[in-house]
XYZ file of C-alpha atoms in Angstrom:
676
model
C -72.356 -6.371 -112.666
C -70.703 -4.473 -115.496
C -67.339 -5.631 -116.723
C -65.180 -3.160 -118.609
C -62.645 -4.436 -121.082
C -59.776 -2.036 -121.539
C -57.229 -2.139 -124.305
C -53.852 -3.721 -123.483
C -52.034 -0.392 -123.463
C -54.487 1.168 -121.046
C -54.249 -1.842 -118.726
C -50.475 -1.484 -118.634
C -50.748 2.217 -117.889
C -53.280 1.522 -115.137
C -50.942 -1.005 -113.465
C -48.131 1.502 -113.693
C -50.170 4.159 -111.901
C -51.107 1.667 -109.155
C -47.459 0.812 -108.645
C -46.625 4.474 -108.305
C -49.422 4.920 -105.800
C -48.254 2.051 -103.568
C -44.569 2.928 -103.709
C -44.207 6.620 -104.329
C -40.493 6.679 -103.652
C -39.645 4.008 -106.209
C -39.361 4.681 -109.920
C -41.609 2.638 -112.226
C -39.736 -0.223 -113.840
C -40.565 -1.430 -117.363
C -39.387 -4.936 -118.196
C -38.990 -6.137 -121.768
C -38.180 -9.646 -122.855
C -35.676 -10.457 -125.569
C -38.523 -11.510 -127.854
C -40.096 -8.013 -127.608
C -36.788 -6.277 -128.455
C -36.197 -6.300 -132.193
C -32.513 -5.363 -131.851
C -31.343 -8.679 -130.309
C -31.998 -12.141 -131.710
C -33.367 -14.796 -129.359
C -30.784 -16.940 -127.522
C -30.887 -20.645 -126.857
C -31.004 -21.641 -123.184
C -27.522 -22.247 -121.766
C -26.265 -24.839 -119.279
C -26.955 -24.346 -115.572
C -24.557 -21.961 -113.818
C -21.667 -23.739 -112.122
C -19.151 -21.819 -110.044
C -15.832 -22.898 -111.416
C -12.829 -23.027 -109.085
C -10.554 -20.062 -109.106
C -7.950 -20.215 -111.800
C -4.405 -20.777 -110.588
C -3.409 -17.873 -112.768
C -5.648 -15.481 -110.834
C -3.618 -12.925 -108.936
C -5.014 -11.550 -105.670
C -4.566 -7.929 -104.846
C -1.473 -7.280 -102.753
C -2.319 -6.698 -99.116
C -1.049 -3.393 -97.836
C 0.895 -3.570 -94.606
C 0.578 -0.477 -92.457
C 2.374 -1.698 -89.343
C 6.011 -2.661 -88.901
C 7.416 -4.424 -85.868
C 9.635 -2.528 -83.456
C 12.687 -4.545 -84.479
C 12.251 -3.696 -88.178
C 11.657 -0.051 -87.328
C 14.917 0.035 -85.419
C 16.815 -1.733 -88.220
C 15.015 0.377 -90.892
C 14.117 -2.641 -93.000
C 10.948 -3.702 -94.781
C 8.556 -5.647 -92.579
C 6.011 -8.202 -93.782
C 3.598 -7.177 -91.044
C 1.691 -9.083 -88.374
C 1.374 -11.692 -87.036
C 4.623 -11.999 -85.134
C 7.292 -13.046 -86.021
C 7.577 -11.323 -89.381
C 9.605 -12.696 -92.280
C 12.390 -10.148 -91.829
C 12.896 -11.060 -88.170
C 12.878 -14.766 -89.028
C 15.583 -14.179 -91.632
C 17.595 -12.100 -89.178
C 17.210 -14.709 -86.426
C 15.506 -12.272 -84.041
C 12.088 -13.899 -83.655
C 11.997 -13.180 -79.918
C 12.404 -9.439 -80.521
C 9.571 -9.207 -83.064
C 6.793 -7.228 -81.415
C 3.998 -5.143 -82.960
C 2.728 -2.131 -81.053
C 0.039 -0.211 -82.992
C -0.088 2.424 -80.273
C 3.307 3.757 -81.394
C 2.046 4.498 -84.890
C 1.066 8.171 -84.809
C -1.344 7.681 -87.716
C -3.640 5.486 -85.653
C -6.328 6.639 -83.293
C -5.073 4.228 -80.654
C -1.942 6.399 -80.546
C -4.161 9.416 -80.011
C -5.798 7.629 -77.102
C -2.395 6.868 -75.626
C -1.414 10.511 -76.012
C -4.567 11.692 -74.269
C -3.703 9.386 -71.381
C -0.130 10.678 -71.205
C -1.274 14.294 -71.268
C -3.632 13.482 -68.411
C -0.775 11.832 -66.536
C 1.324 14.976 -66.943
C -1.564 16.963 -65.519
C -1.855 14.616 -62.539
C 1.874 14.836 -61.829
C 1.694 18.633 -61.919
C -1.290 18.657 -59.555
C 0.461 16.281 -57.124
C 3.623 18.391 -57.333
C 1.733 21.530 -56.319
C -0.056 19.702 -53.512
C 3.222 18.326 -52.161
C 4.877 21.748 -52.207
C 1.896 23.306 -50.435
C 1.185 20.712 -47.758
C 4.093 18.234 -47.753
C 6.715 17.756 -45.071
C 9.836 19.870 -45.429
C 12.039 16.779 -45.917
C 9.855 15.567 -48.786
C 9.827 19.017 -50.405
C 13.614 19.308 -50.144
C 14.087 15.863 -51.674
C 11.691 16.775 -54.479
C 13.435 20.092 -55.132
C 16.829 18.396 -55.307
C 15.502 15.894 -57.834
C 14.001 18.651 -59.999
C 17.282 20.588 -59.985
C 19.240 17.469 -60.861
C 19.977 17.429 -64.585
C 19.599 13.651 -64.665
C 16.232 13.732 -62.896
C 13.568 12.598 -65.355
C 9.819 13.122 -65.270
C 9.479 9.427 -64.397
C 11.690 9.888 -61.328
C 9.694 12.923 -60.196
C 6.367 11.154 -60.688
C 7.700 8.101 -58.883
C 8.749 10.202 -55.889
C 5.282 11.773 -55.786
C 3.715 8.340 -55.491
C 2.533 7.858 -59.070
C 2.879 4.438 -60.647
C 4.480 5.512 -63.941
C 5.699 3.983 -67.137
C 8.067 5.755 -69.486
C 6.558 9.013 -70.702
C 6.801 9.879 -74.364
C 8.747 12.828 -75.689
C 6.689 15.996 -75.029
C 7.384 17.114 -78.599
C 5.653 13.983 -79.833
C 2.598 14.894 -77.808
C 2.193 18.191 -79.619
C 2.469 16.411 -82.973
C -0.214 13.943 -82.049
C -2.401 16.729 -80.693
C -2.398 18.265 -84.164
C -3.181 14.847 -85.599
C -6.112 14.579 -83.207
C -7.581 17.813 -84.482
C -7.288 16.709 -88.118
C -8.653 13.212 -87.513
C -11.561 14.119 -85.269
C -12.757 17.066 -87.289
C -15.436 18.974 -85.438
C -15.762 16.369 -82.675
C -14.517 17.870 -79.420
C -13.271 15.765 -76.570
C -15.245 16.408 -73.378
C -13.324 17.600 -70.348
C -14.240 17.803 -66.712
C -13.473 20.809 -64.571
C -9.913 21.763 -63.741
C -9.889 19.813 -60.487
C -10.736 16.445 -61.980
C -9.235 14.103 -64.481
C -9.822 14.229 -68.223
C -12.835 12.256 -69.362
C -11.890 9.368 -71.635
C -13.561 8.890 -75.028
C -15.468 5.670 -75.422
C -13.884 2.647 -77.053
C -15.954 2.827 -80.242
C -15.082 6.491 -80.729
C -11.344 5.912 -80.588
C -10.988 2.581 -82.380
C -11.367 2.192 -86.113
C -10.189 -1.382 -86.627
C -10.152 -4.627 -84.634
C -6.454 -4.402 -83.905
C -6.905 -0.885 -82.549
C -9.860 -1.720 -80.353
C -7.841 -3.194 -77.464
C -7.982 -0.809 -74.518
C -4.570 0.481 -73.531
C -4.241 2.151 -70.170
C -1.271 3.385 -68.275
C -0.690 1.893 -64.841
C -1.945 5.075 -63.217
C -5.304 5.041 -64.937
C -5.994 1.480 -63.857
C -6.250 2.563 -60.246
C -6.531 6.321 -60.184
C -9.145 7.189 -62.786
C -12.512 7.158 -61.091
C -15.679 8.339 -62.759
C -19.074 8.615 -61.043
C -19.898 5.066 -62.151
C -16.681 3.503 -60.850
C -18.359 2.743 -57.522
C -20.936 0.529 -59.199
C -19.500 -2.674 -60.625
C -20.759 -6.183 -61.140
C -18.317 -7.417 -58.524
C -19.523 -4.934 -55.912
C -23.177 -5.671 -56.644
C -22.652 -9.421 -56.271
C -20.254 -9.134 -53.334
C -21.219 -11.106 -50.235
C -18.484 -10.751 -47.569
C -17.422 -13.878 -45.741
C -17.659 -12.132 -42.366
C -20.373 -9.658 -41.375
C -19.038 -7.128 -38.863
C -20.168 -3.586 -37.963
C -18.298 -0.383 -38.742
C -19.436 1.323 -35.542
C -18.186 1.767 -32.905
C -14.789 0.696 -34.228
C -13.916 3.383 -36.798
C -14.804 6.997 -37.525
C -13.597 6.799 -41.124
C -16.769 5.187 -42.456
C -20.165 4.010 -41.255
C -20.569 1.561 -44.147
C -20.910 -1.916 -42.655
C -20.591 -3.450 -46.105
C -17.219 -1.800 -46.748
C -15.830 -2.818 -43.356
C -17.086 -6.393 -43.770
C -15.560 -6.448 -47.260
C -12.151 -5.332 -45.968
C -12.154 -7.702 -42.999
C -13.021 -10.603 -45.321
C -10.166 -9.639 -47.649
C -7.683 -9.486 -44.788
C -8.483 -12.895 -43.312
C -8.545 -14.468 -46.785
C -5.280 -13.202 -48.259
C -3.043 -11.612 -45.607
C -3.718 -13.263 -42.253
C -2.762 -16.908 -43.024
C 0.933 -16.113 -43.682
C 1.227 -13.432 -40.970
C -0.909 -14.490 -38.027
C -0.832 -11.629 -35.522
C -4.352 -12.147 -34.113
C -6.613 -15.063 -33.282
C -9.101 -14.991 -36.164
C -12.071 -16.617 -34.426
C -11.724 -14.626 -31.192
C -11.191 -11.309 -32.979
C -14.230 -11.733 -35.252
C -16.438 -12.743 -32.337
C -15.501 -9.690 -30.275
C -15.748 -7.319 -33.252
C -19.257 -8.541 -34.064
C -20.308 -7.890 -30.452
C -19.258 -4.222 -30.695
C -18.020 -4.018 -27.100
C -15.529 -1.163 -26.681
C -14.368 -2.635 -23.367
C -12.993 -5.733 -25.083
C -9.279 -6.392 -24.598
C -9.092 -8.458 -27.791
C -10.695 -6.024 -30.245
C -10.069 -2.261 -29.961
C -10.603 0.705 -32.326
C -6.818 1.023 -32.749
C -6.507 -2.620 -33.778
C -9.522 -2.474 -36.102
C -8.328 0.647 -37.940
C -4.845 -0.823 -38.310
C -6.325 -4.021 -39.728
C -8.558 -2.071 -42.143
C -5.546 -0.057 -43.328
C -3.702 -3.262 -44.184
C -6.795 -4.847 -45.744
C -7.284 -1.846 -48.044
C -4.217 -2.933 -50.001
C -6.323 -5.737 -51.475
C -9.329 -3.589 -52.396
C -9.962 -1.537 -55.532
C -12.972 0.213 -54.040
C -12.786 4.007 -54.515
C -13.764 4.371 -50.849
C -10.364 3.131 -49.628
C -8.346 5.805 -51.488
C -7.426 8.985 -49.671
C -6.143 10.518 -52.919
C -7.536 8.921 -56.110
C -4.506 10.066 -58.124
C -2.061 8.328 -55.760
C -1.959 4.560 -56.138
C -0.363 4.132 -52.725
C -3.012 6.024 -50.747
C -5.090 2.882 -50.217
C -6.140 2.705 -46.589
C -4.405 5.962 -45.678
C -7.538 7.304 -43.974
C -7.696 4.221 -41.725
C -3.956 4.504 -41.092
C -4.306 8.169 -40.110
C -7.091 7.217 -37.704
C -4.902 4.481 -36.236
C -2.022 6.943 -35.787
C -4.353 9.339 -33.976
C -5.566 6.594 -31.652
C -2.009 5.375 -31.065
C -0.822 8.770 -29.864
C -3.410 8.569 -27.086
C -2.447 5.014 -26.071
C 1.300 4.746 -26.611
C 1.896 4.524 -22.874
C -0.416 1.517 -22.422
C 1.215 -1.807 -23.316
C -1.255 -4.538 -24.240
C -1.520 -7.447 -26.654
C -4.002 -5.583 -28.850
C -1.690 -2.551 -29.060
C 1.234 -4.787 -30.075
C -0.923 -6.390 -32.756
C -2.008 -2.957 -33.999
C 1.614 -1.796 -34.233
C 2.527 -4.886 -36.268
C -0.320 -4.217 -38.705
C 0.654 -0.545 -38.953
C 4.236 -1.603 -39.680
C 3.036 -3.920 -42.456
C 0.810 -1.238 -44.003
C 3.612 1.339 -43.901
C 5.998 -1.131 -45.527
C 3.554 -1.575 -48.415
C 3.637 2.199 -48.897
C 7.440 2.206 -48.918
C 7.697 4.117 -45.604
C 10.437 1.925 -44.188
C 11.673 4.271 -41.450
C 8.237 4.899 -39.977
C 7.409 1.207 -40.178
C 10.672 0.357 -38.424
C 9.783 2.800 -35.646
C 6.372 1.161 -35.106
C 8.052 -2.258 -35.018
C 10.537 -1.120 -32.377
C 7.685 0.221 -30.254
C 6.015 -3.192 -30.468
C 9.292 -4.846 -29.426
C 9.548 -2.627 -26.339
C 6.012 -3.539 -25.284
C 6.555 -7.251 -25.991
C 9.757 -7.436 -23.942
C 8.100 -5.629 -21.057
C 5.180 -8.066 -21.114
C 7.494 -11.094 -21.068
C 6.646 -12.403 -24.534
C 10.306 -13.299 -25.180
C 12.878 -15.230 -23.214
C 14.638 -13.157 -20.586
C 14.238 -11.830 -17.067
C 10.880 -10.237 -17.872
C 9.387 -13.591 -18.899
C 9.996 -15.016 -15.421
C 7.798 -12.334 -13.828
C 4.819 -13.180 -16.027
C 3.635 -16.552 -14.858
C 1.406 -18.346 -17.327
C -0.344 -20.354 -14.630
C -2.960 -17.643 -14.072
C -3.685 -17.166 -17.778
C -6.742 -18.521 -19.509
C -6.122 -20.808 -22.510
C -7.461 -18.088 -24.793
C -5.024 -15.442 -23.524
C -2.145 -17.919 -23.622
C -2.950 -18.756 -27.243
C -3.129 -15.071 -28.224
C 0.210 -14.352 -26.489
C 1.835 -17.188 -28.426
C 0.389 -15.999 -31.752
C 1.482 -12.415 -31.141
C 5.016 -13.266 -30.004
C 5.760 -15.557 -32.942
C 4.212 -13.127 -35.417
C 6.396 -10.337 -34.038
C 9.478 -12.579 -34.039
C 9.005 -13.500 -37.709
C 8.226 -9.947 -38.881
C 11.245 -8.550 -37.037
C 13.533 -11.062 -38.779
C 12.101 -10.242 -42.201
C 12.548 -6.489 -41.824
C 16.020 -6.876 -40.278
C 17.071 -8.944 -43.300
C 16.007 -6.138 -45.646
C 18.336 -3.660 -43.946
C 21.015 -6.372 -43.438
C 21.190 -5.986 -39.688
C 21.326 -8.532 -36.909
C 18.505 -8.530 -34.401
C 19.138 -9.020 -30.703
C 15.629 -10.317 -30.105
C 15.457 -13.559 -28.132
C 13.166 -16.416 -29.054
C 9.521 -16.289 -27.915
C 8.934 -17.566 -24.411
C 6.014 -19.751 -25.527
C 6.320 -22.813 -27.721
C 4.577 -22.308 -31.035
C 2.581 -25.498 -30.397
C 0.800 -23.657 -27.592
C -1.038 -21.596 -30.219
C -3.450 -24.495 -30.623
C -4.475 -26.836 -33.402
C -7.892 -25.406 -34.203
C -8.491 -24.610 -37.849
C -11.046 -22.690 -39.906
C -12.462 -23.086 -43.391
C -10.855 -21.172 -46.231
C -12.352 -20.105 -49.546
C -11.195 -17.400 -51.980
C -12.901 -14.055 -51.508
C -14.305 -12.535 -53.664
C -15.405 -15.413 -55.867
C -13.104 -14.225 -58.665
C -13.536 -16.107 -61.951
C -15.623 -18.992 -60.605
C -19.124 -19.049 -59.198
C -18.246 -21.509 -56.458
C -15.042 -22.762 -54.899
C -14.688 -25.869 -52.822
C -14.294 -24.934 -49.170
C -10.933 -26.163 -47.921
C -9.193 -26.119 -44.546
C -7.040 -23.030 -44.012
C -4.209 -25.085 -42.431
C -3.509 -22.212 -40.028
C -1.737 -24.440 -37.492
C 0.534 -26.008 -40.138
C 1.326 -22.544 -41.454
C 2.269 -21.328 -37.971
C 4.633 -24.244 -37.501
C 6.161 -23.724 -40.952
C 6.610 -19.991 -40.335
C 8.222 -20.708 -36.955
C 10.710 -23.169 -38.476
C 11.530 -20.704 -41.240
C 11.992 -17.902 -38.704
C 14.419 -20.062 -36.731
C 16.492 -20.600 -39.899
C 16.450 -16.860 -40.625
C 17.713 -16.156 -37.107
C 20.726 -18.430 -37.738
C 21.358 -16.693 -41.087
C 21.443 -13.281 -39.429
C 23.781 -14.535 -36.712
C 26.085 -15.917 -39.404
C 26.107 -12.927 -41.755
C 25.499 -9.788 -39.712
C 26.895 -10.452 -36.241
C 29.746 -7.960 -35.842
C 31.472 -10.056 -33.171
C 31.701 -13.234 -35.259
C 33.713 -12.079 -38.267
C 35.104 -15.155 -39.999
C 36.921 -16.165 -43.154
C 34.965 -16.933 -46.302
C 35.750 -20.630 -45.928
C 34.219 -20.754 -42.452
C 31.319 -18.626 -43.656
C 30.701 -21.011 -46.554
C 30.721 -24.021 -44.209
C 28.128 -22.405 -41.946
C 26.040 -21.394 -44.954
C 26.039 -24.955 -46.301
C 24.549 -26.192 -43.039
C 21.816 -23.554 -43.214
C 21.211 -24.248 -46.895
C 20.690 -27.930 -46.071
C 18.030 -26.958 -43.539
C 16.287 -24.841 -46.171
C 16.319 -27.725 -48.637
C 14.843 -30.033 -45.995
C 12.131 -27.465 -45.279
C 11.260 -27.349 -48.996
C 11.257 -31.144 -49.204
C 8.808 -31.415 -46.301
C 6.503 -28.699 -47.673
C 4.169 -29.451 -50.636
C 5.768 -28.662 -53.995
C 4.252 -27.306 -57.196
C 3.249 -30.768 -58.460
C 1.384 -31.702 -55.275
C -0.708 -28.530 -55.199
C -2.953 -29.517 -58.130
C -5.213 -27.239 -60.161
C -6.688 -25.379 -57.167
C -3.814 -24.877 -54.727
C -4.437 -23.272 -51.372
C -2.957 -19.806 -51.704
C -1.151 -19.593 -48.370
C 0.570 -22.978 -48.737
C 1.911 -21.902 -52.111
C 3.033 -18.495 -50.855
C 4.914 -19.911 -47.865
C 6.934 -22.137 -50.196
C 7.780 -19.028 -52.212
C 8.912 -17.325 -48.984
C 11.361 -20.146 -48.267
C 12.762 -19.824 -51.796
C 13.262 -16.117 -51.160
C 15.207 -16.781 -47.943
C 17.463 -19.133 -49.893
C 18.019 -16.585 -52.694
C 18.841 -13.857 -50.171
C 21.404 -16.122 -48.482
C 23.100 -16.932 -51.792
C 23.111 -13.254 -52.762
C 24.923 -12.341 -49.538
C 27.459 -15.136 -50.138
C 28.198 -13.850 -53.652
C 28.883 -10.406 -52.170
C 31.336 -11.908 -49.657
C 33.090 -14.093 -52.272
C 35.764 -11.576 -53.266
C 37.832 -14.202 -55.100
C 34.852 -15.398 -57.132
C 35.521 -19.069 -56.445
C 31.878 -19.988 -55.810
C 30.036 -17.035 -57.325
C 29.082 -18.845 -60.553
C 27.676 -21.859 -58.700
C 25.736 -19.677 -56.255
C 24.217 -17.668 -59.114
C 23.220 -20.874 -60.905
C 21.396 -22.174 -57.830
C 19.732 -18.794 -57.301
C 18.515 -18.808 -60.896
C 16.966 -22.250 -60.414
C 15.129 -21.100 -57.319
C 13.939 -17.934 -59.063
C 12.490 -20.132 -61.819
C 10.723 -22.287 -59.243
C 9.339 -19.099 -57.706
C 7.905 -18.186 -61.104
C 6.390 -21.668 -61.472
C 4.661 -21.413 -58.097
C 3.347 -17.951 -58.888
C 2.086 -19.146 -62.263
C 0.002 -21.758 -60.450
C -1.342 -19.020 -58.190
C -2.205 -16.832 -61.188
C -3.963 -19.648 -63.002
C -6.063 -20.401 -59.926
C -6.781 -16.914 -58.557
C -5.604 -14.355 -61.113
C -3.352 -11.390 -60.426
C -5.739 -9.166 -58.533
C -5.481 -10.876 -55.146
C -1.974 -11.911 -54.127
C -0.801 -11.978 -50.473
C 1.469 -9.112 -49.490
C 4.095 -11.548 -48.176
C 5.023 -12.409 -51.775
C 6.271 -8.886 -52.553
C 9.816 -9.485 -51.266
C 9.979 -12.818 -53.101
C 9.102 -11.214 -56.432
C 11.758 -8.561 -55.916
C 14.412 -11.153 -55.074
C 13.551 -13.341 -58.081
C 13.549 -10.375 -60.469
C 16.973 -9.263 -59.215
C 18.333 -12.729 -59.927
C 16.749 -13.256 -63.345
C 17.304 -9.802 -64.842
C 21.059 -10.468 -64.916
C 20.612 -14.047 -66.172
C 18.648 -13.240 -69.336
C 21.756 -12.894 -71.488
C 23.319 -16.235 -70.578
C 20.230 -18.340 -69.855
C 17.599 -18.478 -72.581
C 15.305 -20.511 -70.322
C 15.083 -17.605 -67.884
C 12.964 -15.497 -70.255
C 9.686 -17.270 -69.539
C 10.153 -17.065 -65.778
C 11.137 -13.401 -65.997
C 8.049 -12.555 -68.072
C 5.814 -14.338 -65.558
C 7.314 -12.337 -62.706
C 6.879 -9.123 -64.708
C 3.143 -9.808 -64.907
C 2.984 -9.918 -61.123
C 5.310 -6.953 -60.692
C 3.402 -4.547 -62.933
C 0.081 -5.300 -61.196
C 1.357 -5.516 -57.624
C 3.487 -2.433 -58.205
C 0.248 -0.442 -58.018
C -0.298 -1.693 -54.458
C 3.170 -2.229 -53.011
C 5.658 0.609 -53.307
C 8.791 -1.607 -53.009
C 7.751 -3.604 -56.089
C 7.114 -0.344 -57.921
C 10.678 0.711 -57.051
C 12.024 -2.569 -58.450
C 10.080 -2.153 -61.702
C 11.378 1.398 -62.001
C 14.945 0.153 -61.495
C 14.576 -2.552 -64.161
C 13.170 -0.008 -66.605
C 16.157 2.248 -65.927
C 18.573 -0.635 -66.580
C 16.820 -1.378 -69.858
C 16.778 2.246 -71.010
C 20.471 2.671 -70.191
C 21.380 -0.485 -72.142
C 22.727 -2.408 -69.149
C 20.307 -5.290 -69.757
C 18.276 -6.357 -72.766
C 14.769 -7.411 -71.847
C 12.511 -9.733 -73.874
C 10.048 -7.875 -76.085
C 7.053 -9.243 -74.186
C 8.550 -8.149 -70.878
C 9.089 -4.648 -72.280
C 5.449 -4.373 -73.329
C 4.293 -5.582 -69.898
C 6.548 -3.255 -67.908
C 5.660 -0.364 -70.213
C 2.064 -0.711 -69.068
C 0.529 -1.319 -72.497
C -0.544 -4.847 -71.532
C -1.589 -4.208 -67.954
C -5.259 -4.891 -68.607
C -4.454 -8.137 -70.356
C -2.110 -9.068 -67.516
C -4.858 -8.527 -64.940
C -7.130 -10.928 -66.798
C -4.548 -13.726 -67.006
């Protein structure tokens, strides 16, 4: 072996070449110690490095604040920035009005996203306007034309009439400004659009957000229910969905052949709507529907389609929308099928036809079609009287001795369900009903019960199966209906006009019965962490009956002697309504709420919106009700009308809403509200 000894300089050059060969992209580095550099003298080793604490004299760089709260913007004062409340609002004593909304800052991309959504909403309103003019009924077109010609008719009013769930649109001039800002901010990046017959495609979250505070998705109320992309049909909830009841689609409906969709809707109906409005016998109906026998007298295609139309209110599946851009078109295809079947059977009175008419009335009421719903209810009343379901001469001709226990139970359920629904709708229009009491005692509906569990599973993997308490609910609804009948006789009977003193005495007796009903029913404390939905909702219904009674008394109190006391009691009951609904939200969220609570929310909002100025404790209850109203307003047209009215009062300066309530009703916090 031959060993070559190279000079030191050549060895260094050789190592340098090897380093270049192994890392061609890196430049060769030459290190030189202080001893090899003749320019600097050697230094003694110093003490080990210790990170000294920051000097108190050190001055940090001032943090730039790019966002001012809405209150400071209005007052044109300097704002210290988030979090809320800012220093300026604290000094001014307006902490409750301090609210930061980055989406209103036109420099931010989140404002661009909001503008894109609003431009899309304008497009949807225009498309719906053209469709209504082309294919709508003449009465609807005339009403729409009158609103357009009205100088005070706003774009919100027009969109609302077309069936869009709208918040306040921005100034169109602002939209053009932001459109220019979009072009300058995005550079060469173009926003993708679909064809002219579909909605605008949304940019992704990471494309539109540039900071954590801008990354929160903001959607208008329309987009939460109307914007469907090809992937909207596939969700984690739909993939994991296991309906409680498995029933076939055929031969009951021609709208769909999807057994999964029909089972999903039937499970939703018997979970959330049926317990507080029992028109059918759940066990008997499900058994006959599963058998698929078209000759059944208990389950018919008309009844099934009517039930599916009502159940669609609780579903967000794209398959239940007739028009994806109309939030209130849920179940319209099933309702149209039911109307077609009804026209061929309207001369055939039967229990199943009465039940179908009641469900059609309920579905139409959710859509805000009060007149058509009232007509279906009256048709059910004619059939029921003719079949002897109510006290009178007809009842004597229908002997119950030849009836089977099953038929007798179904007759009792149907008659009391019709009696209660008729009283509720009559109260809305402030009319007295001449309907007699049901011929059957409510106790004849039986004591059998079923298990109840929330469907879908919502935020928890498993829920403890609990009794549905259907019999107790029937008895409670019957007692409440009897009280409502006495209220209508007292307030709306034309033949019994009385002085306010006599009216007040009769009302006190009824009010005592309502208080006893509430005392006998479980209260908010007894419900616990996982309350049974229907028990909670029925308590809310009783509170609504009490608020409606007090509201009518205030209208009759022309001297104002008791108006203040009546309003105070109403405010207390509206707050209790909010407490009960908060328990429901904490247990089941906002997505699934029984339809029977819609009137209660409207009544409580009417009471509290005029109490905000004089009662500081009403703010929290009002905000809680706003959370329900903005979400349920996408499903129930009457609640949408109430929200629209409150927004109009706020914009006109009649009432001053809390800042959090404004942000909720404006739609900017709808996604957060749905997750609460």
